[in-house]
Structures are given as structure tokens and as C-alpha cells.
mmCIF file of C-alpha atoms in Angstrom:
data_model
loop_
_atom_site.group_PDB
_atom_site.id
_atom_site.type_symbol
_atom_site.label_atom_id
_atom_site.label_comp_id
_atom_site.label_asym_id
_atom_site.label_seq_id
_atom_site.Cartn_x
_atom_site.Cartn_y
_atom_site.Cartn_z
ATOM 1 C CA MET K 7 140.340 -162.960 101.207
ATOM 2 C CA SER K 8 141.089 -159.262 100.581
ATOM 3 C CA LYS K 9 141.709 -157.908 97.128
ATOM 4 C CA GLU K 10 145.304 -157.170 97.992
ATOM 5 C CA SER K 11 145.987 -160.729 98.982
ATOM 6 C CA THR K 12 144.074 -161.943 96.137
ATOM 7 C CA LEU K 13 146.296 -159.814 93.602
ATOM 8 C CA GLU K 14 149.491 -161.096 95.493
ATOM 9 C CA SER K 15 148.347 -164.769 95.028
ATOM 10 C CA VAL K 16 147.888 -164.149 91.271
ATOM 11 C CA ILE K 17 151.331 -162.483 91.163
ATOM 12 C CA ASP K 18 153.003 -165.276 92.764
ATOM 13 C CA LYS K 19 151.429 -167.850 90.249
ATOM 14 C CA LEU K 20 153.151 -166.055 87.314
ATOM 15 C CA SER K 21 156.415 -167.458 86.036
ATOM 16 C CA THR K 22 159.498 -165.358 86.036
ATOM 17 C CA ASN K 23 159.085 -164.529 82.286
ATOM 18 C CA GLN K 24 155.510 -163.705 82.877
ATOM 19 C CA LYS K 25 156.313 -161.135 85.596
ATOM 20 C CA LYS K 26 158.886 -159.740 83.306
ATOM 21 C CA PHE K 27 156.198 -159.373 80.605
ATOM 22 C CA VAL K 28 153.535 -157.618 83.033
ATOM 23 C CA ALA K 29 156.409 -155.356 84.488
ATOM 24 C CA GLU K 30 157.313 -154.125 80.920
ATOM 25 C CA ILE K 31 153.765 -153.530 79.919
ATOM 26 C CA ILE K 32 153.125 -151.378 83.239
ATOM 27 C CA GLY K 33 156.533 -149.744 83.123
ATOM 28 C CA THR K 34 156.023 -148.689 79.461
ATOM 29 C CA PHE K 35 152.779 -147.512 80.109
ATOM 30 C CA ILE K 36 153.761 -145.242 82.897
ATOM 31 C CA VAL K 37 156.601 -143.816 80.911
ATOM 32 C CA VAL K 38 154.586 -143.323 77.665
ATOM 33 C CA VAL K 39 151.656 -141.738 79.378
ATOM 34 C CA LEU K 40 154.070 -139.229 81.083
ATOM 35 C CA ALA K 41 156.100 -138.647 78.061
ATOM 36 C CA THR K 42 153.342 -137.963 75.612
ATOM 37 C CA GLY K 43 150.695 -136.755 78.051
ATOM 38 C CA SER K 44 152.878 -133.788 79.181
ATOM 39 C CA VAL K 45 153.230 -132.892 75.374
ATOM 40 C CA VAL K 46 149.325 -133.169 74.917
ATOM 41 C CA ILE K 47 148.870 -131.086 78.304
ATOM 42 C CA ASP K 48 151.118 -128.462 77.135
ATOM 43 C CA ALA K 49 149.589 -128.145 73.790
ATOM 44 C CA LYS K 50 146.178 -127.789 75.368
ATOM 45 C CA LEU K 51 147.531 -124.929 77.483
ATOM 46 C CA ASN K 52 149.017 -123.173 74.436
ATOM 47 C CA GLY K 53 152.602 -123.883 75.360
ATOM 48 C CA ILE K 54 152.597 -122.183 78.700
ATOM 49 C CA LEU K 55 154.334 -125.094 80.626
ATOM 50 C CA GLY K 56 156.979 -125.311 78.003
ATOM 51 C CA LEU K 57 159.862 -127.724 77.441
ATOM 52 C CA PRO K 58 160.858 -127.967 81.088
ATOM 53 C CA PHE K 59 157.483 -129.507 81.835
ATOM 54 C CA VAL K 60 157.784 -131.805 78.952
ATOM 55 C CA ALA K 61 161.115 -132.962 79.949
ATOM 56 C CA PHE K 62 160.468 -133.367 83.561
ATOM 57 C CA ALA K 63 157.324 -135.630 83.301
ATOM 58 C CA PRO K 64 159.077 -138.593 81.521
ATOM 59 C CA PHE K 65 162.028 -138.205 84.102
ATOM 60 C CA VAL K 66 159.380 -138.897 86.706
ATOM 61 C CA GLY K 67 158.018 -141.859 84.611
ATOM 62 C CA VAL K 68 161.292 -143.509 84.100
ATOM 63 C CA ALA K 69 162.354 -142.971 87.602
ATOM 64 C CA ILE K 70 159.073 -144.502 89.010
ATOM 65 C CA GLY K 71 159.349 -147.433 86.520
ATOM 66 C CA VAL K 72 163.030 -148.261 87.533
ATOM 67 C CA TYR K 73 162.416 -148.162 91.068
ATOM 68 C CA LEU K 74 159.247 -150.369 90.702
ATOM 69 C CA PHE K 75 160.243 -152.935 88.130
ATOM 70 C CA GLY K 76 163.948 -152.785 87.805
ATOM 71 C CA LYS K 77 164.537 -155.907 89.883
ATOM 72 C CA ILE K 78 161.939 -157.747 87.863
ATOM 73 C CA SER K 79 162.451 -156.908 84.355
ATOM 74 C CA MET K 80 165.691 -154.588 84.520
ATOM 75 C CA ALA K 81 163.072 -151.968 83.579
ATOM 76 C CA HIS K 82 163.833 -151.478 79.888
ATOM 77 C CA PHE K 83 160.554 -149.814 78.648
ATOM 78 C CA ASN K 84 162.121 -149.361 75.333
ATOM 79 C CA PRO K 85 162.734 -151.644 72.217
ATOM 80 C CA ALA K 86 166.033 -150.043 71.634
ATOM 81 C CA VAL K 87 167.243 -150.374 75.105
ATOM 82 C CA SER K 88 166.140 -154.122 74.995
ATOM 83 C CA VAL K 89 168.231 -154.658 71.817
ATOM 84 C CA GLY K 90 171.266 -153.064 73.586
ATOM 85 C CA PHE K 91 170.747 -155.515 76.531
ATOM 86 C CA LEU K 92 170.598 -158.300 73.886
ATOM 87 C CA ILE K 93 173.934 -157.334 72.461
ATOM 88 C CA THR K 94 175.561 -157.266 75.993
ATOM 89 C CA LYS K 95 173.851 -160.553 76.685
ATOM 90 C CA HIS K 96 171.806 -159.203 79.700
ATOM 91 C CA ILE K 97 168.952 -160.955 77.940
ATOM 92 C CA THR K 98 168.626 -163.958 75.321
ATOM 93 C CA ARG K 99 167.394 -163.963 72.105
ATOM 94 C CA LYS K 100 164.401 -166.147 73.400
ATOM 95 C CA LEU K 101 163.594 -163.149 75.713
ATOM 96 C CA ILE K 102 163.814 -160.278 73.078
ATOM 97 C CA ALA K 103 160.396 -160.947 71.487
ATOM 98 C CA LEU K 104 158.643 -160.946 75.009
ATOM 99 C CA TYR K 105 160.264 -157.515 75.740
ATOM 100 C CA LEU K 106 159.315 -155.985 72.311
ATOM 101 C CA LEU K 107 155.742 -157.268 72.545
ATOM 102 C CA ALA K 108 155.229 -155.963 76.093
ATOM 103 C CA GLU K 109 156.866 -152.603 75.401
ATOM 104 C CA ILE K 110 154.560 -152.093 72.202
ATOM 105 C CA VAL K 111 151.534 -153.217 74.010
ATOM 106 C CA GLY K 112 152.221 -150.950 76.926
ATOM 107 C CA ALA K 113 152.833 -147.872 74.659
ATOM 108 C CA PHE K 114 149.634 -148.419 72.748
ATOM 109 C CA LEU K 115 147.544 -148.861 76.073
ATOM 110 C CA ALA K 116 149.265 -145.527 77.050
ATOM 111 C CA SER K 117 148.361 -143.701 74.008
ATOM 112 C CA LEU K 118 144.729 -144.948 74.205
ATOM 113 C CA PHE K 119 144.607 -143.694 77.644
ATOM 114 C CA VAL K 120 145.965 -140.371 76.664
ATOM 115 C CA SER K 121 143.503 -139.887 73.998
ATOM 116 C CA ILE K 122 140.588 -140.765 76.080
ATOM 117 C CA VAL K 123 141.694 -139.118 79.372
ATOM 118 C CA ILE K 124 143.916 -136.196 78.596
ATOM 119 C CA GLY K 125 143.257 -135.319 74.850
ATOM 120 C CA LYS K 126 144.412 -135.630 71.332
ATOM 121 C CA GLU K 127 146.258 -132.619 70.855
ATOM 122 C CA ALA K 128 149.676 -132.433 69.196
ATOM 123 C CA ASN K 129 149.068 -135.709 67.591
ATOM 124 C CA LEU K 130 148.861 -137.506 70.759
ATOM 125 C CA GLY K 131 152.318 -136.370 71.918
ATOM 126 C CA ALA K 132 154.026 -137.825 68.804
ATOM 127 C CA ASN K 133 157.587 -137.077 68.280
ATOM 128 C CA ALA K 134 158.474 -134.586 65.594
ATOM 129 C CA PRO K 135 161.789 -133.591 64.347
ATOM 130 C CA ASN K 136 162.644 -129.969 63.377
ATOM 131 C CA TYR K 137 163.160 -129.949 59.618
ATOM 132 C CA SER K 138 164.810 -126.506 59.721
ATOM 133 C CA TYR K 139 168.086 -128.239 60.569
ATOM 134 C CA PRO K 140 169.740 -130.492 58.093
ATOM 135 C CA LEU K 141 168.547 -134.300 58.133
ATOM 136 C CA PRO K 142 171.953 -135.477 58.871
ATOM 137 C CA LEU K 143 172.128 -133.414 62.057
ATOM 138 C CA ILE K 144 168.654 -134.476 62.952
ATOM 139 C CA PHE K 145 169.589 -138.223 62.634
ATOM 140 C CA GLY K 146 172.896 -137.840 64.351
ATOM 141 C CA ILE K 147 171.257 -135.845 67.314
ATOM 142 C CA GLU K 148 168.575 -138.723 67.668
ATOM 143 C CA VAL K 149 171.584 -141.382 67.658
ATOM 144 C CA LEU K 150 173.241 -139.204 70.203
ATOM 145 C CA ALA K 151 170.391 -138.987 72.622
ATOM 146 C CA SER K 152 169.801 -142.752 72.432
ATOM 147 C CA ALA K 153 173.469 -143.510 72.880
ATOM 148 C CA LEU K 154 173.628 -141.208 76.103
ATOM 149 C CA LEU K 155 170.686 -143.130 77.404
ATOM 150 C CA MET K 156 172.157 -146.507 76.851
ATOM 151 C CA ALA K 157 175.378 -145.429 78.151
ATOM 152 C CA VAL K 158 173.779 -144.226 81.133
ATOM 153 C CA ILE K 159 171.603 -147.374 81.718
ATOM 154 C CA LEU K 160 174.709 -149.595 81.175
ATOM 155 C CA THR K 161 176.760 -147.618 83.661
ATOM 156 C CA VAL K 162 174.024 -148.133 86.196
ATOM 157 C CA VAL K 163 173.822 -151.886 85.566
ATOM 158 C CA TYR K 164 177.680 -152.331 85.802
ATOM 159 C CA ARG K 165 177.907 -150.161 88.966
ATOM 160 C CA LYS K 166 175.047 -152.368 90.482
ATOM 161 C CA GLY K 167 172.440 -149.625 90.687
ATOM 162 C CA LEU K 168 174.632 -146.634 91.831
ATOM 163 C CA LYS K 169 173.691 -147.331 95.528
ATOM 164 C CA GLY K 170 169.828 -146.572 94.933
ATOM 165 C CA PHE K 171 170.155 -143.696 92.701
ATOM 166 C CA SER K 172 169.471 -145.625 89.500
ATOM 167 C CA GLY K 173 166.038 -144.366 88.826
ATOM 168 C CA ILE K 174 166.975 -140.713 89.237
ATOM 169 C CA VAL K 175 170.191 -141.188 87.018
ATOM 170 C CA ILE K 176 168.401 -142.973 84.348
ATOM 171 C CA GLY K 177 165.271 -140.603 84.468
ATOM 172 C CA GLY K 178 167.453 -137.776 84.543
ATOM 173 C CA ILE K 179 169.216 -138.398 81.207
ATOM 174 C CA VAL K 180 165.997 -138.829 79.641
ATOM 175 C CA GLY K 181 164.802 -135.472 80.986
ATOM 176 C CA LEU K 182 168.141 -133.651 80.034
ATOM 177 C CA ASP K 183 167.941 -135.383 76.489
ATOM 178 C CA ILE K 184 164.636 -134.063 75.926
ATOM 179 C CA LEU K 185 165.410 -130.589 77.309
ATOM 180 C CA PHE K 186 168.571 -129.992 75.306
ATOM 181 C CA LEU K 187 168.110 -132.075 72.266
ATOM 182 C CA ALA K 188 164.259 -132.415 71.681
ATOM 183 C CA PHE K 189 164.149 -129.130 69.688
ATOM 184 C CA ILE K 190 166.202 -130.811 66.872
ATOM 185 C CA SER K 191 165.281 -134.453 66.733
ATOM 186 C CA GLY K 192 162.372 -134.802 69.155
ATOM 187 C CA ALA K 193 164.614 -136.717 71.287
ATOM 188 C CA SER K 194 162.490 -139.923 71.461
ATOM 189 C CA MET K 195 165.099 -142.465 72.333
ATOM 190 C CA ASN K 196 162.254 -144.883 72.366
ATOM 191 C CA PRO K 197 160.753 -146.640 69.260
ATOM 192 C CA ALA K 198 157.670 -147.707 71.341
ATOM 193 C CA ARG K 199 157.051 -144.196 72.516
ATOM 194 C CA SER K 200 157.107 -142.974 69.146
ATOM 195 C CA LEU K 201 155.136 -145.639 67.449
ATOM 196 C CA ALA K 202 151.889 -145.628 69.386
ATOM 197 C CA PRO K 203 150.988 -141.841 69.185
ATOM 198 C CA ALA K 204 152.140 -141.600 65.714
ATOM 199 C CA LEU K 205 150.072 -144.493 64.329
ATOM 200 C CA LEU K 206 146.827 -143.722 66.547
ATOM 201 C CA SER K 207 147.107 -140.064 65.333
ATOM 202 C CA GLY K 208 147.472 -141.065 61.828
ATOM 203 C CA VAL K 209 150.797 -138.822 61.673
ATOM 204 C CA TRP K 210 153.569 -141.558 61.193
ATOM 205 C CA THR K 211 155.798 -140.036 58.483
ATOM 206 C CA ASP K 212 158.579 -139.456 61.035
ATOM 207 C CA LEU K 213 158.535 -142.967 62.398
ATOM 208 C CA TRP K 214 161.419 -144.033 60.072
ATOM 209 C CA LEU K 215 164.002 -141.794 62.223
ATOM 210 C CA TYR K 216 162.738 -143.145 65.490
ATOM 211 C CA TRP K 217 162.938 -146.681 64.406
ATOM 212 C CA THR K 218 166.510 -146.376 62.867
ATOM 213 C CA ALA K 219 168.467 -143.783 64.789
ATOM 214 C CA THR K 220 167.466 -144.998 68.388
ATOM 215 C CA PHE K 221 168.566 -148.514 67.455
ATOM 216 C CA VAL K 222 171.914 -147.222 66.030
ATOM 217 C CA GLY K 223 172.573 -145.168 69.184
ATOM 218 C CA THR K 224 171.781 -147.817 71.612
ATOM 219 C CA SER K 225 173.651 -150.581 69.687
ATOM 220 C CA VAL K 226 176.832 -148.671 69.303
ATOM 221 C CA ILE K 227 177.102 -148.210 72.989
ATOM 222 C CA ALA K 228 176.059 -151.750 73.714
ATOM 223 C CA LEU K 229 178.877 -153.088 71.512
ATOM 224 C CA ILE K 230 181.495 -150.808 73.150
ATOM 225 C CA TYR K 231 180.281 -151.879 76.572
ATOM 226 C CA ARG K 232 180.494 -155.618 75.596
ATOM 227 C CA LYS K 233 183.863 -155.356 74.049
ATOM 228 C CA LYS K 234 184.989 -153.581 77.381
ATOM 229 C CA PHE K 235 183.542 -155.764 79.972
ATOM 230 C CA GLU K 236 183.614 -159.176 78.082
#
């Protein structure tokens, strides 16, 4: 029996929830490796590649993840998005713990990979707000970035995939948020993406921002969509 057929046999034996768990781990791993690894690579090259590269890499990661796993797990890869889907009733309370655990595990595996294979510069690619701006503005921008992401995701869901462009559209808003908003708030939009490099690098003082504003942004949009489509 070939290795490929053996892998297919193992996958076929997994339950639906187990497949979602594995999909979320792998998808989050891909997204976080590209999102944080691009920051590390740019830092190693003294900023030559710049923000366009840092924004483009997670666009690619999210797009790949959506196309690979969208039909399996709905391709969250983000605890704030999972909470949004809980609010809109796309997932149940019983599933939320599975999603959150998978996303955090995937993110930590990604940061370990980055530290070993790519490098440890820029605090492993951890998000950092620009405190030259007022704190309320920083918080508001992170809420806005997360809200825009959730709005696009839910639009894709309710439009049934936008005829195959779902990955490009969702990845695109991630890239655009980073390109235009990261210079103020860091534009994480993803608590798991922020958590893993921050804790592994020991620089976690800004985690409060990415574990509050992101959930606020996605939850507000989810509540609006739930009211509109119920």
C-alpha cells in the first residue's frame, strides 16, 4: 500500500469533528507561518522588502487555507472569527472549544517552525502597535480591521463562496488591512497569530490589545449579520 493511500485511509477514519480539528491546525499553521515569517524575513533583510511583502504573504496563506479547508472546517484559522461564527450560529457551543484549541495549537507550531527554520528576529514576527498614536485610535483601528475581515468572511458565506473567489477575497482583505492599517495597530485581526510569537519571544505586553479589540470587531459584525439574516 502506498503512503498516499495509507494517508487517505487514516483521514477517512476520522470523524467530522476530528477532520475539522486537523484542518484548523494545519490551516492556522500555514497562515501564521506566512504572516509572522514574512515579518522575520523582512527584519533579517533590514526592511528591504517592506510592508507590501508583509501584507502579501498572509494574503497568500489565508487564500491557500480557504481553498484547502473551507469545505471541511469553514476555514476559520482565527479565534475571533470562530467566536463570530458562534454568534451567527454557524458553529455550536460544543464546537467552539475544538476550534479555539486547534487554532492555538496551529499557531504555536507555526511560531516554533519560524523560530527554527526562518529566524527569531522581530520577536518572531509578533504584532506591535504604534504608540505614537493615541491608544483609543490604536484600539479602534484594530477593531476596524477585525470587523472588516469578519464582514468579508460573512459576505462570502452568505453569497455561497462568491463563485470560487472566496480565498482571494478573504485573503485580500487580510492583506489590505495589513497594508493600510498595520502601521497604527499592527493589524493582527487574529488572537492566535498574536499569541504564539509573543509568548515564545517573551514580548507579550501588547497581547491585551489583540485579545480584546479583535473579538470586539468580529462580534459586532456577527451580531449585525445575525440580526439581518435571522
